């Protein structure tokens, strides 16, 4: 039985395919259309999913959609009713899209896919919860979902057992940790639904002591947090109920600065605001998680929703809460709900026992050596064809010699992180590498850190991490402090506050990348390689060999390892 | 006949004319939509808002309440009856 999952019309459209309980393909639309965070109907991702299994739309038993659109529309109308007449412009500009797209999903599915079968609508936070629990390593777990907003819910918690999910409590719109984070992201001059992780990175440069950070107290005025972690925002400080601009004038007055323009310099005040926001976010999440542990007698925790991508907070959870194990789906944000919808239909609605556990994020398209060779020959690109052993040996040597390599192997990653299949790799020991990559290669802000990819067995050597190491560390979802002794040895992957967004590389799930790191260790003494996504600023991660080649040229990479082909590029 | 229509559509002047018409129709569409939505907003949303004001009904909770112990409320329980999931609400 095949079930197709869809998430679209908000941000990060995606499609995922389940075959007899197992997720066999999943990808985000942006990777095919090359529009970052593409929210359109995911036709290309659907075509990829179907062709990866050699099936047609007629083989699909159910399509699962990631939300209930009419409920969402009801919430939207409530916003306009509550905030009349301030929402006039938003009403006039938003509603046409609802009538032409969002409320016509079934018609669009029938027309674009020629699909005649059943379409099921899974509530948004249930889809998040399913995407976290049903494919997790746990048979029983407490579930927490936190995002911007679904239909009405912004935060839910509950319990998952075997193939059942029960959501117990929720917080409703407009009180949302995700939207608070987005509002401050907008206030700091970054793009909403795109740059929240930049604010998280920026927070390391701000004052982390809440008694000394003047913005912490100010921001606390905007939110009432109860002992059980439930919270309520004072909506005088936010205008997202009726306008596109999220922070209100009152918020600007409170913080004493105007909304920063993207081109303006980041001052210490901006950094302190980011730190205050991060502190409040962590406070709320820790309170909720501790409350959840009291409500649900269980030692396992799964997280989903956009806020679950806050890896700085995630890395602190097991240290500050009584849960023993944690799991987070690599695509925890809305893109990942297509997987949640299909898992929920197969396991919970159709009553099938769970027979799949996600152990890696490699669910996207792959290209054989023959396909790559055809492309290279057609473009008259000269290359060396190497066996696996030679490739990792030479690759590691080049990285050790401070060359920057595009590493394109196997199936594309699911979710926002490049995990060694569509990656740019570099030497973490080089103190200048961070600046070189930020300014010359990726053309992005100088404060942004790079992630260390580490062989799973060596993680505890370098990091003050949880033990046993959670599987979520495979997906760069946990930030841990790097041990003091190694910080000066690994300057390119040590963030300003001494932490690193770890990627633990598993020998069985990503053998070639693992061997590359081992080879690098033989040369350098460190089983750590700098890993950043294979793209330039504001571009989706590459998907095909041709995109990899073009990006490598544009970014000025020194080498490109694509399948078993090694290509030397002209140096910038 | 088909060939004639195809040739006609491929003609530069005709296709320029068609593109122009499409632009005008999009513009008109926008103006009509905006005008209709404006009317709906003022009379539909506005009047409902007015009645709600009189009846002191709120559609969203906009302010914290110091008296409340918690903001958690019961999540809507969803069963595993497939027919519930055909609905978009
Ligand atoms: Fe969401």
XYZ file of C-alpha atoms in Angstrom, chain B residues 7-89:
83
model
C -0.423 30.634 -37.001
C -2.575 33.504 -35.864
C -1.646 32.921 -32.217
C 2.020 32.778 -33.131
C 1.791 36.093 -34.891
C 3.768 38.712 -32.941
C 1.149 41.432 -33.118
C -1.643 39.064 -32.082
C 0.329 37.584 -29.194
C 1.278 41.113 -28.045
C -2.399 41.991 -28.139
C -3.333 38.837 -26.172
C -0.660 39.543 -23.557
C -2.029 43.056 -23.199
C -5.579 41.760 -22.778
C -4.408 39.296 -20.137
C -2.713 42.096 -18.214
C -5.861 44.211 -18.380
C -7.999 41.280 -17.240
C -5.645 40.629 -14.306
C -5.818 44.310 -13.394
C -9.613 44.338 -13.613
C -9.763 41.135 -11.630
C -7.650 42.725 -8.901
C -9.796 45.860 -8.792
C -13.070 43.905 -8.646
C -11.744 41.480 -6.032
C -10.433 44.306 -3.899
C -13.689 46.237 -4.153
C -15.779 43.170 -3.270
C -13.525 42.228 -0.374
C -13.629 45.805 0.855
C -17.430 45.639 0.944
C -17.336 42.244 2.702
C -14.819 43.592 5.201
C -16.755 46.727 6.036
C -20.240 45.246 6.109
C -19.571 41.585 6.934
C -16.643 41.774 9.311
C -17.409 45.289 10.532
C -21.046 44.634 11.483
C -20.200 41.318 13.151
C -17.460 43.104 15.066
C -19.947 45.766 16.145
C -22.491 43.205 17.412
C -19.698 41.328 19.168
C -18.592 44.556 20.834
C -22.124 45.222 22.054
C -22.419 41.642 23.348
C -18.851 41.837 24.768
C -17.819 38.753 22.859
C -14.172 38.156 22.006
C -12.871 35.998 19.189
C -9.295 35.859 20.479
C -7.737 36.275 23.893
C -5.419 39.252 23.465
C -4.200 39.915 27.006
C -2.647 37.833 29.781
C -4.661 37.258 32.925
C -2.781 37.291 36.205
C -5.679 35.507 37.928
C -5.457 32.375 35.830
C -3.411 29.435 37.079
C -2.762 28.054 33.634
C -3.322 28.799 29.981
C -3.423 25.147 28.945
C -6.773 24.011 27.643
C -7.986 20.589 26.558
C -6.899 19.617 23.100
C -9.693 18.475 20.804
C -9.733 14.708 21.030
C -9.465 13.106 17.631
C -10.515 9.496 17.332
C -9.310 7.029 14.783
C -12.479 7.013 12.697
C -11.231 7.575 9.148
C -14.425 9.391 8.125
C -13.511 12.318 10.444
C -10.435 12.903 8.356
C -12.227 13.330 5.043
C -13.525 16.618 6.448
C -11.498 19.765 6.018
C -12.676 21.011 9.450
